[in-house]
Amino acid sequence: MTGDARGWHMALVPDALVNPPDPARAALPDVLRILATGGYGVLQLPPPGEHRVLLAVIADQVAEYAHHGYAVVAVGVRGKPGGDLHWRRLAPLLRHRGVALPPRYLVRSDAEGEEERIARFLSGYDLPVEEQRRWRV
């Protein structure tokens, strides 16, 4: 058996970064490539709209990852309501499951050096060492 390719890291990512519309595609950094390079798995969030049941399922998945030693972050889009992360609905669902809200990074499409800032954010986050020892044997 081989190790987990996700490197014990998961990222909540909005649909806008996974499936960007053509005009935004050129303006946004390649977040999926940055996540893959950083050893992050991706948990895609749905596009804007009412997705109560789906968001509850996603909250369950995030709770499972968090309760089993994964460092979870959220990478959204600056200028979109809630970064397109469904934060107003997802945050209470996560709290209800006993999960701390993941640190968020909101991607800027107009900033030079944005890819480096995203990579720095991702590489700078992990669980405390004692939690890593507990799960990542």
Tab-separated table of N, CA and C in Angstrom:
chain	number	residue	atom	x	y	z
A	1	MET	N	0.835	-1.173	0.000
A	1	MET	CA	0.000	0.000	0.000
A	1	MET	C	0.883	1.241	0.000
A	2	THR	N	0.492	2.255	-0.746
A	2	THR	CA	1.258	3.493	-0.810
A	2	THR	C	0.630	4.546	0.079
A	3	GLY	N	1.371	5.634	0.298
A	3	GLY	CA	0.870	6.725	1.131
A	3	GLY	C	-0.246	7.492	0.444
A	4	ASP	N	-0.886	8.344	1.196
A	4	ASP	CA	-1.981	9.171	0.707
A	4	ASP	C	-1.408	10.314	-0.125
A	5	ALA	N	-1.767	10.389	-1.386
A	5	ALA	CA	-1.244	11.427	-2.286
A	5	ALA	C	-1.664	12.820	-1.857
A	6	ARG	N	-2.717	12.911	-1.015
A	6	ARG	CA	-3.172	14.227	-0.577
A	6	ARG	C	-2.251	14.806	0.473
A	7	GLY	N	-1.344	14.037	1.018
A	7	GLY	CA	-0.402	14.572	1.989
A	7	GLY	C	-1.057	15.056	3.267
A	8	TRP	N	-2.195	14.464	3.644
A	8	TRP	CA	-2.915	14.834	4.862
A	8	TRP	C	-3.430	16.265	4.821
A	9	HIS	N	-3.692	16.762	3.632
A	9	HIS	CA	-4.209	18.117	3.457
A	9	HIS	C	-5.377	18.094	2.480
A	10	MET	N	-6.453	18.806	2.840
A	10	MET	CA	-7.625	18.928	1.975
A	10	MET	C	-7.991	20.404	1.845
A	11	ALA	N	-8.491	20.771	0.683
A	11	ALA	CA	-8.920	22.149	0.441
A	11	ALA	C	-10.355	22.165	-0.060
A	12	LEU	N	-11.170	22.977	0.581
A	12	LEU	CA	-12.510	23.266	0.072
A	12	LEU	C	-12.333	24.310	-1.019
A	13	VAL	N	-12.852	24.028	-2.188
A	13	VAL	CA	-12.641	24.909	-3.337
A	13	VAL	C	-13.982	25.145	-4.024
A	14	PRO	N	-14.320	26.403	-4.310
A	14	PRO	CA	-15.593	26.674	-4.972
A	14	PRO	C	-15.574	26.252	-6.436
A	15	ASP	N	-16.750	26.029	-6.936
A	15	ASP	CA	-16.924	25.671	-8.338
A	15	ASP	C	-16.256	26.689	-9.252
A	16	ALA	N	-16.250	27.963	-8.873
A	16	ALA	CA	-15.668	29.023	-9.707
A	16	ALA	C	-14.180	28.820	-9.961
A	17	LEU	N	-13.490	28.091	-9.064
A	17	LEU	CA	-12.065	27.824	-9.276
A	17	LEU	C	-11.838	26.471	-9.966
A	18	VAL	N	-12.781	25.568	-9.828
A	18	VAL	CA	-12.651	24.261	-10.483
A	18	VAL	C	-13.107	24.358	-11.936
A	19	ASN	N	-14.199	25.064	-12.158
A	19	ASN	CA	-14.780	25.234	-13.498
A	19	ASN	C	-14.968	26.716	-13.802
A	20	PRO	N	-13.876	27.476	-13.911
A	20	PRO	CA	-14.060	28.917	-14.129
A	20	PRO	C	-14.658	29.203	-15.504
A	21	PRO	N	-15.541	30.215	-15.570
A	21	PRO	CA	-16.058	30.606	-16.887
A	21	PRO	C	-14.906	31.128	-17.747
A	22	ASP	N	-15.044	31.028	-19.048
A	22	ASP	CA	-13.948	31.388	-19.956
A	22	ASP	C	-13.316	32.748	-19.685
A	23	PRO	N	-14.076	33.841	-19.485
A	23	PRO	CA	-13.416	35.130	-19.244
A	23	PRO	C	-12.575	35.135	-17.957
A	24	ALA	N	-13.010	34.410	-16.949
A	24	ALA	CA	-12.276	34.400	-15.674
A	24	ALA	C	-11.075	33.476	-15.719
A	25	ARG	N	-11.104	32.511	-16.605
A	25	ARG	CA	-10.044	31.490	-16.668
A	25	ARG	C	-8.661	32.108	-16.813
A	26	ALA	N	-8.526	33.096	-17.667
A	26	ALA	CA	-7.223	33.720	-17.890
A	26	ALA	C	-6.823	34.610	-16.730
A	27	ALA	N	-7.796	35.164	-16.021
A	27	ALA	CA	-7.496	36.109	-14.948
A	27	ALA	C	-7.145	35.419	-13.629
A	28	LEU	N	-7.686	34.223	-13.390
A	28	LEU	CA	-7.472	33.534	-12.120
A	28	LEU	C	-6.228	32.655	-12.171
A	29	PRO	N	-5.504	32.585	-11.062
A	29	PRO	CA	-4.370	31.653	-11.014
A	29	PRO	C	-4.866	30.211	-11.120
A	30	ASP	N	-4.000	29.318	-11.517
A	30	ASP	CA	-4.341	27.896	-11.628
A	30	ASP	C	-4.281	27.272	-10.229
A	31	VAL	N	-5.351	27.460	-9.481
A	31	VAL	CA	-5.404	27.024	-8.080
A	31	VAL	C	-5.309	25.505	-7.966
A	32	LEU	N	-5.932	24.778	-8.877
A	32	LEU	CA	-5.869	23.318	-8.808
A	32	LEU	C	-4.439	22.812	-8.953
A	33	ARG	N	-3.668	23.419	-9.827
A	33	ARG	CA	-2.256	23.041	-9.987
A	33	ARG	C	-1.478	23.351	-8.716
A	34	ILE	N	-1.733	24.510	-8.130
A	34	ILE	CA	-1.043	24.909	-6.902
A	34	ILE	C	-1.383	23.941	-5.775
A	35	LEU	N	-2.654	23.557	-5.668
A	35	LEU	CA	-3.069	22.601	-4.637
A	35	LEU	C	-2.407	21.245	-4.856
A	36	ALA	N	-2.396	20.771	-6.083
A	36	ALA	CA	-1.783	19.470	-6.383
A	36	ALA	C	-0.290	19.497	-6.062
A	37	THR	N	0.385	20.569	-6.432
A	37	THR	CA	1.811	20.702	-6.150
A	37	THR	C	2.067	20.712	-4.655
A	38	GLY	N	1.154	21.313	-3.888
A	38	GLY	CA	1.301	21.380	-2.431
A	38	GLY	C	0.845	20.124	-1.712
A	39	GLY	N	0.386	19.110	-2.442
A	39	GLY	CA	-0.041	17.866	-1.817
A	39	GLY	C	-1.438	17.919	-1.230
A	40	TYR	N	-2.263	18.813	-1.730
A	40	TYR	CA	-3.634	18.971	-1.243
A	40	TYR	C	-4.618	18.195	-2.098
A	41	GLY	N	-5.572	17.547	-1.454
A	41	GLY	CA	-6.733	17.005	-2.131
A	41	GLY	C	-7.766	18.115	-2.238
A	42	VAL	N	-8.757	17.939	-3.088
A	42	VAL	CA	-9.760	18.972	-3.323
A	42	VAL	C	-11.148	18.426	-3.020
A	43	LEU	N	-11.895	19.210	-2.293
A	43	LEU	CA	-13.306	18.922	-2.058
A	43	LEU	C	-14.068	20.082	-2.698
A	44	GLN	N	-14.678	19.816	-3.856
A	44	GLN	CA	-15.341	20.868	-4.632
A	44	GLN	C	-16.684	21.231	-4.021
A	45	LEU	N	-16.904	22.525	-3.901
A	45	LEU	CA	-18.190	23.044	-3.454
A	45	LEU	C	-19.072	23.306	-4.667
A	46	PRO	N	-20.383	23.277	-4.478
A	46	PRO	CA	-21.285	23.499	-5.612
A	46	PRO	C	-21.301	24.966	-6.046
A	47	PRO	N	-21.840	25.225	-7.239
A	47	PRO	CA	-21.971	26.616	-7.685
A	47	PRO	C	-22.963	27.361	-6.795
A	48	PRO	N	-23.017	28.687	-6.909
A	48	PRO	CA	-23.962	29.445	-6.084
A	48	PRO	C	-25.384	28.924	-6.235
A	49	GLY	N	-26.138	29.022	-5.148
A	49	GLY	CA	-27.525	28.564	-5.137
A	49	GLY	C	-27.823	27.843	-3.843
A	50	GLU	N	-29.037	27.365	-3.745
A	50	GLU	CA	-29.463	26.621	-2.552
A	50	GLU	C	-29.049	25.158	-2.700
A	51	HIS	N	-28.208	24.717	-1.818
A	51	HIS	CA	-27.714	23.338	-1.855
A	51	HIS	C	-27.668	22.785	-0.441
A	52	ARG	N	-28.754	22.912	0.308
A	52	ARG	CA	-28.760	22.552	1.726
A	52	ARG	C	-28.296	21.128	1.987
A	53	VAL	N	-28.861	20.173	1.287
A	53	VAL	CA	-28.505	18.775	1.532
A	53	VAL	C	-27.056	18.511	1.127
A	54	LEU	N	-26.650	19.021	-0.023
A	54	LEU	CA	-25.273	18.817	-0.478
A	54	LEU	C	-24.275	19.456	0.479
A	55	LEU	N	-24.572	20.658	0.962
A	55	LEU	CA	-23.657	21.304	1.915
A	55	LEU	C	-23.590	20.533	3.229
A	56	ALA	N	-24.689	19.918	3.655
A	56	ALA	CA	-24.668	19.087	4.862
A	56	ALA	C	-23.775	17.869	4.649
A	57	VAL	N	-23.835	17.279	3.475
A	57	VAL	CA	-22.973	16.132	3.164
A	57	VAL	C	-21.514	16.573	3.127
A	58	ILE	N	-21.246	17.716	2.522
A	58	ILE	CA	-19.874	18.239	2.474
A	58	ILE	C	-19.376	18.519	3.886
A	59	ALA	N	-20.216	19.085	4.744
A	59	ALA	CA	-19.825	19.325	6.141
A	59	ALA	C	-19.488	18.010	6.828
A	60	ASP	N	-20.240	16.953	6.557
A	60	ASP	CA	-19.925	15.628	7.107
A	60	ASP	C	-18.551	15.153	6.630
A	61	GLN	N	-18.270	15.346	5.350
A	61	GLN	CA	-16.976	14.931	4.803
A	61	GLN	C	-15.835	15.724	5.435
A	62	VAL	N	-16.021	17.033	5.565
A	62	VAL	CA	-14.987	17.862	6.189
A	62	VAL	C	-14.762	17.411	7.628
A	63	ALA	N	-15.837	17.119	8.348
A	63	ALA	CA	-15.712	16.646	9.727
A	63	ALA	C	-14.920	15.344	9.780
A	64	GLU	N	-15.173	14.424	8.867
A	64	GLU	CA	-14.424	13.162	8.836
A	64	GLU	C	-12.938	13.423	8.599
A	65	TYR	N	-12.634	14.272	7.625
A	65	TYR	CA	-11.230	14.599	7.377
A	65	TYR	C	-10.606	15.239	8.615
A	66	ALA	N	-11.281	16.217	9.168
A	66	ALA	CA	-10.735	16.942	10.324
A	66	ALA	C	-10.558	16.031	11.529
A	67	HIS	N	-11.498	15.125	11.748
A	67	HIS	CA	-11.427	14.230	12.909
A	67	HIS	C	-10.457	13.067	12.697
A	68	HIS	N	-9.888	12.962	11.502
A	68	HIS	CA	-8.934	11.886	11.235
A	68	HIS	C	-7.575	12.414	10.793
A	69	GLY	N	-7.244	13.613	11.244
A	69	GLY	CA	-5.884	14.101	11.100
A	69	GLY	C	-5.542	14.896	9.865
A	70	TYR	N	-6.534	15.254	9.067
A	70	TYR	CA	-6.250	16.065	7.890
A	70	TYR	C	-6.299	17.548	8.242
A	71	ALA	N	-5.386	18.298	7.685
A	71	ALA	CA	-5.422	19.750	7.789
A	71	ALA	C	-6.333	20.239	6.664
A	72	VAL	N	-7.384	20.964	7.014
A	72	VAL	CA	-8.374	21.411	6.033
A	72	VAL	C	-8.315	22.931	5.913
A	73	VAL	N	-8.274	23.421	4.678
A	73	VAL	CA	-8.313	24.857	4.404
A	73	VAL	C	-9.441	25.121	3.413
A	74	ALA	N	-9.764	26.383	3.235
A	74	ALA	CA	-10.743	26.795	2.227
A	74	ALA	C	-10.082	27.854	1.353
A	75	VAL	N	-10.203	27.692	0.049
A	75	VAL	CA	-9.632	28.652	-0.901
A	75	VAL	C	-10.783	29.165	-1.759
A	76	GLY	N	-11.123	30.431	-1.571
A	76	GLY	CA	-12.235	31.027	-2.297
A	76	GLY	C	-11.774	32.087	-3.267
A	77	VAL	N	-12.723	32.885	-3.746
A	77	VAL	CA	-12.449	33.934	-4.728
A	77	VAL	C	-12.851	35.277	-4.148
A	78	ARG	N	-11.893	36.180	-4.039
A	78	ARG	CA	-12.180	37.535	-3.565
A	78	ARG	C	-13.133	38.218	-4.535
A	79	GLY	N	-14.076	38.954	-3.961
A	79	GLY	CA	-15.042	39.671	-4.795
A	79	GLY	C	-16.319	38.889	-5.038
A	80	LYS	N	-16.347	37.645	-4.637
A	80	LYS	CA	-17.565	36.830	-4.728
A	80	LYS	C	-18.174	36.786	-3.334
A	81	PRO	N	-19.484	36.802	-3.216
A	81	PRO	CA	-20.098	36.714	-1.885
A	81	PRO	C	-19.623	35.461	-1.152
A	82	GLY	N	-18.988	35.658	0.002
A	82	GLY	CA	-18.470	34.525	0.768
A	82	GLY	C	-17.343	33.798	0.072
A	83	GLY	N	-16.759	34.408	-0.946
A	83	GLY	CA	-15.690	33.758	-1.694
A	83	GLY	C	-16.191	32.576	-2.502
A	84	ASP	N	-17.518	32.490	-2.679
A	84	ASP	CA	-18.174	31.348	-3.322
A	84	ASP	C	-18.008	30.072	-2.496
A	85	LEU	N	-17.727	30.240	-1.210
A	85	LEU	CA	-17.501	29.095	-0.322
A	85	LEU	C	-18.760	28.673	0.431
A	86	HIS	N	-19.879	29.333	0.171
A	86	HIS	CA	-21.140	29.038	0.881
A	86	HIS	C	-20.929	29.196	2.391
A	87	TRP	N	-20.099	30.156	2.772
A	87	TRP	CA	-19.648	30.278	4.165
A	87	TRP	C	-20.791	30.485	5.151
A	88	ARG	N	-21.783	31.295	4.779
A	88	ARG	CA	-22.893	31.566	5.713
A	88	ARG	C	-23.666	30.300	6.043
A	89	ARG	N	-23.754	29.381	5.131
A	89	ARG	CA	-24.469	28.123	5.371
A	89	ARG	C	-23.531	27.036	5.900
A	90	LEU	N	-22.300	26.996	5.384
A	90	LEU	CA	-21.365	25.936	5.748
A	90	LEU	C	-20.781	26.109	7.148
A	91	ALA	N	-20.504	27.335	7.552
A	91	ALA	CA	-19.890	27.580	8.870
A	91	ALA	C	-20.728	27.010	10.019
A	92	PRO	N	-22.033	27.269	10.096
A	92	PRO	CA	-22.798	26.680	11.196
A	92	PRO	C	-22.882	25.154	11.113
A	93	LEU	N	-22.891	24.616	9.911
A	93	LEU	CA	-22.915	23.161	9.762
A	93	LEU	C	-21.629	22.541	10.323
A	94	LEU	N	-20.503	23.183	10.062
A	94	LEU	CA	-19.233	22.680	10.587
A	94	LEU	C	-19.177	22.814	12.108
A	95	ARG	N	-19.607	23.962	12.619
A	95	ARG	CA	-19.621	24.149	14.086
A	95	ARG	C	-20.487	23.094	14.755
A	96	HIS	N	-21.630	22.792	14.165
A	96	HIS	CA	-22.542	21.787	14.709
A	96	HIS	C	-21.879	20.405	14.773
A	97	ARG	N	-20.934	20.158	13.894
A	97	ARG	CA	-20.227	18.882	13.860
A	97	ARG	C	-18.939	18.911	14.681
A	98	GLY	N	-18.728	20.008	15.409
A	98	GLY	CA	-17.551	20.114	16.269
A	98	GLY	C	-16.254	20.354	15.522
A	99	VAL	N	-16.352	20.972	14.356
A	99	VAL	CA	-15.179	21.224	13.529
A	99	VAL	C	-14.875	22.717	13.524
A	100	ALA	N	-13.626	23.045	13.791
A	100	ALA	CA	-13.206	24.445	13.709
A	100	ALA	C	-13.291	24.897	12.254
A	101	LEU	N	-13.652	26.143	12.071
A	101	LEU	CA	-13.710	26.673	10.709
A	101	LEU	C	-12.312	26.663	10.111
A	102	PRO	N	-12.184	26.139	8.902
A	102	PRO	CA	-10.851	26.086	8.297
A	102	PRO	C	-10.352	27.480	7.954
A	103	PRO	N	-9.043	27.668	8.001
A	103	PRO	CA	-8.506	28.960	7.559
A	103	PRO	C	-8.867	29.177	6.089
A	104	ARG	N	-9.148	30.428	5.755
A	104	ARG	CA	-9.565	30.764	4.389
A	104	ARG	C	-8.520	31.629	3.702
A	105	TYR	N	-8.414	31.409	2.418
A	105	TYR	CA	-7.628	32.282	1.561
A	105	TYR	C	-8.528	32.663	0.401
A	106	LEU	N	-8.634	33.955	0.131
A	106	LEU	CA	-9.447	34.431	-0.992
A	106	LEU	C	-8.529	34.893	-2.118
A	107	VAL	N	-8.599	34.204	-3.227
A	107	VAL	CA	-7.753	34.447	-4.387
A	107	VAL	C	-8.143	35.762	-5.052
A	108	ARG	N	-7.129	36.535	-5.391
A	108	ARG	CA	-7.335	37.779	-6.134
A	108	ARG	C	-6.913	37.565	-7.571
A	109	SER	N	-7.750	37.978	-8.477
A	109	SER	CA	-7.422	37.799	-9.893
A	109	SER	C	-6.525	38.908	-10.425
A	110	ASP	N	-6.453	40.010	-9.703
A	110	ASP	CA	-5.723	41.173	-10.222
A	110	ASP	C	-4.374	41.392	-9.543
A	111	ALA	N	-3.904	40.444	-8.773
A	111	ALA	CA	-2.692	40.665	-7.989
A	111	ALA	C	-1.498	39.925	-8.590
A	112	GLU	N	-0.433	40.671	-8.799
A	112	GLU	CA	0.800	40.053	-9.260
A	112	GLU	C	1.392	39.229	-8.111
A	113	GLY	N	1.903	38.057	-8.414
A	113	GLY	CA	2.493	37.199	-7.392
A	113	GLY	C	1.473	36.418	-6.579
A	114	GLU	N	0.241	36.358	-7.059
A	114	GLU	CA	-0.818	35.692	-6.303
A	114	GLU	C	-0.550	34.196	-6.146
A	115	GLU	N	-0.012	33.555	-7.170
A	115	GLU	CA	0.270	32.120	-7.069
A	115	GLU	C	1.256	31.834	-5.943
A	116	GLU	N	2.267	32.674	-5.794
A	116	GLU	CA	3.249	32.482	-4.720
A	116	GLU	C	2.611	32.679	-3.343
A	117	ARG	N	1.706	33.649	-3.239
A	117	ARG	CA	1.027	33.887	-1.958
A	117	ARG	C	0.124	32.706	-1.590
A	118	ILE	N	-0.565	32.152	-2.568
A	118	ILE	CA	-1.413	30.991	-2.314
A	118	ILE	C	-0.542	29.825	-1.842
A	119	ALA	N	0.539	29.570	-2.553
A	119	ALA	CA	1.436	28.463	-2.187
A	119	ALA	C	2.010	28.661	-0.786
A	120	ARG	N	2.354	29.887	-0.447
A	120	ARG	CA	2.885	30.185	0.897
A	120	ARG	C	1.826	29.933	1.967
A	121	PHE	N	0.589	30.349	1.708
A	121	PHE	CA	-0.518	30.092	2.635
A	121	PHE	C	-0.687	28.589	2.852
A	122	LEU	N	-0.702	27.833	1.765
A	122	LEU	CA	-0.915	26.391	1.863
A	122	LEU	C	0.229	25.693	2.589
A	123	SER	N	1.449	26.085	2.286
A	123	SER	CA	2.593	25.416	2.922
A	123	SER	C	2.739	25.804	4.385
A	124	GLY	N	2.166	26.933	4.765
A	124	GLY	CA	2.289	27.407	6.142
A	124	GLY	C	1.244	26.858	7.087
A	125	TYR	N	0.331	26.022	6.589
A	125	TYR	CA	-0.737	25.524	7.453
A	125	TYR	C	-0.645	24.018	7.619
A	126	ASP	N	-0.722	23.585	8.851
A	126	ASP	CA	-0.821	22.170	9.171
A	126	ASP	C	-1.382	22.045	10.572
A	127	LEU	N	-1.662	20.824	10.966
A	127	LEU	CA	-2.131	20.583	12.326
A	127	LEU	C	-0.979	20.734	13.303
A	128	PRO	N	-1.284	20.984	14.571
A	128	PRO	CA	-0.219	20.992	15.573
A	128	PRO	C	0.516	19.640	15.572
A	129	VAL	N	1.782	19.654	15.934
A	129	VAL	CA	2.630	18.459	15.881
A	129	VAL	C	2.020	17.300	16.660
A	130	GLU	N	1.443	17.570	17.833
A	130	GLU	CA	0.867	16.470	18.619
A	130	GLU	C	-0.300	15.800	17.897
A	131	GLU	N	-1.088	16.573	17.143
A	131	GLU	CA	-2.169	15.984	16.352
A	131	GLU	C	-1.605	15.196	15.168
A	132	GLN	N	-0.544	15.684	14.571
A	132	GLN	CA	0.083	14.957	13.478
A	132	GLN	C	0.578	13.596	13.964
A	133	ARG	N	1.223	13.583	15.115
A	133	ARG	CA	1.731	12.317	15.673
A	133	ARG	C	0.602	11.342	15.948
A	134	ARG	N	-0.529	11.856	16.391
A	134	ARG	CA	-1.668	11.003	16.725
A	134	ARG	C	-2.197	10.263	15.495
A	135	TRP	N	-2.250	10.953	14.359
A	135	TRP	CA	-2.892	10.377	13.178
A	135	TRP	C	-1.949	9.886	12.105
A	136	ARG	N	-0.811	10.492	11.968
A	136	ARG	CA	0.040	10.243	10.817
A	136	ARG	C	1.222	9.338	11.155
A	137	VAL	N	0.924	8.190	11.624
A	137	VAL	CA	1.966	7.244	12.026
A	137	VAL	C	2.546	6.552	10.828
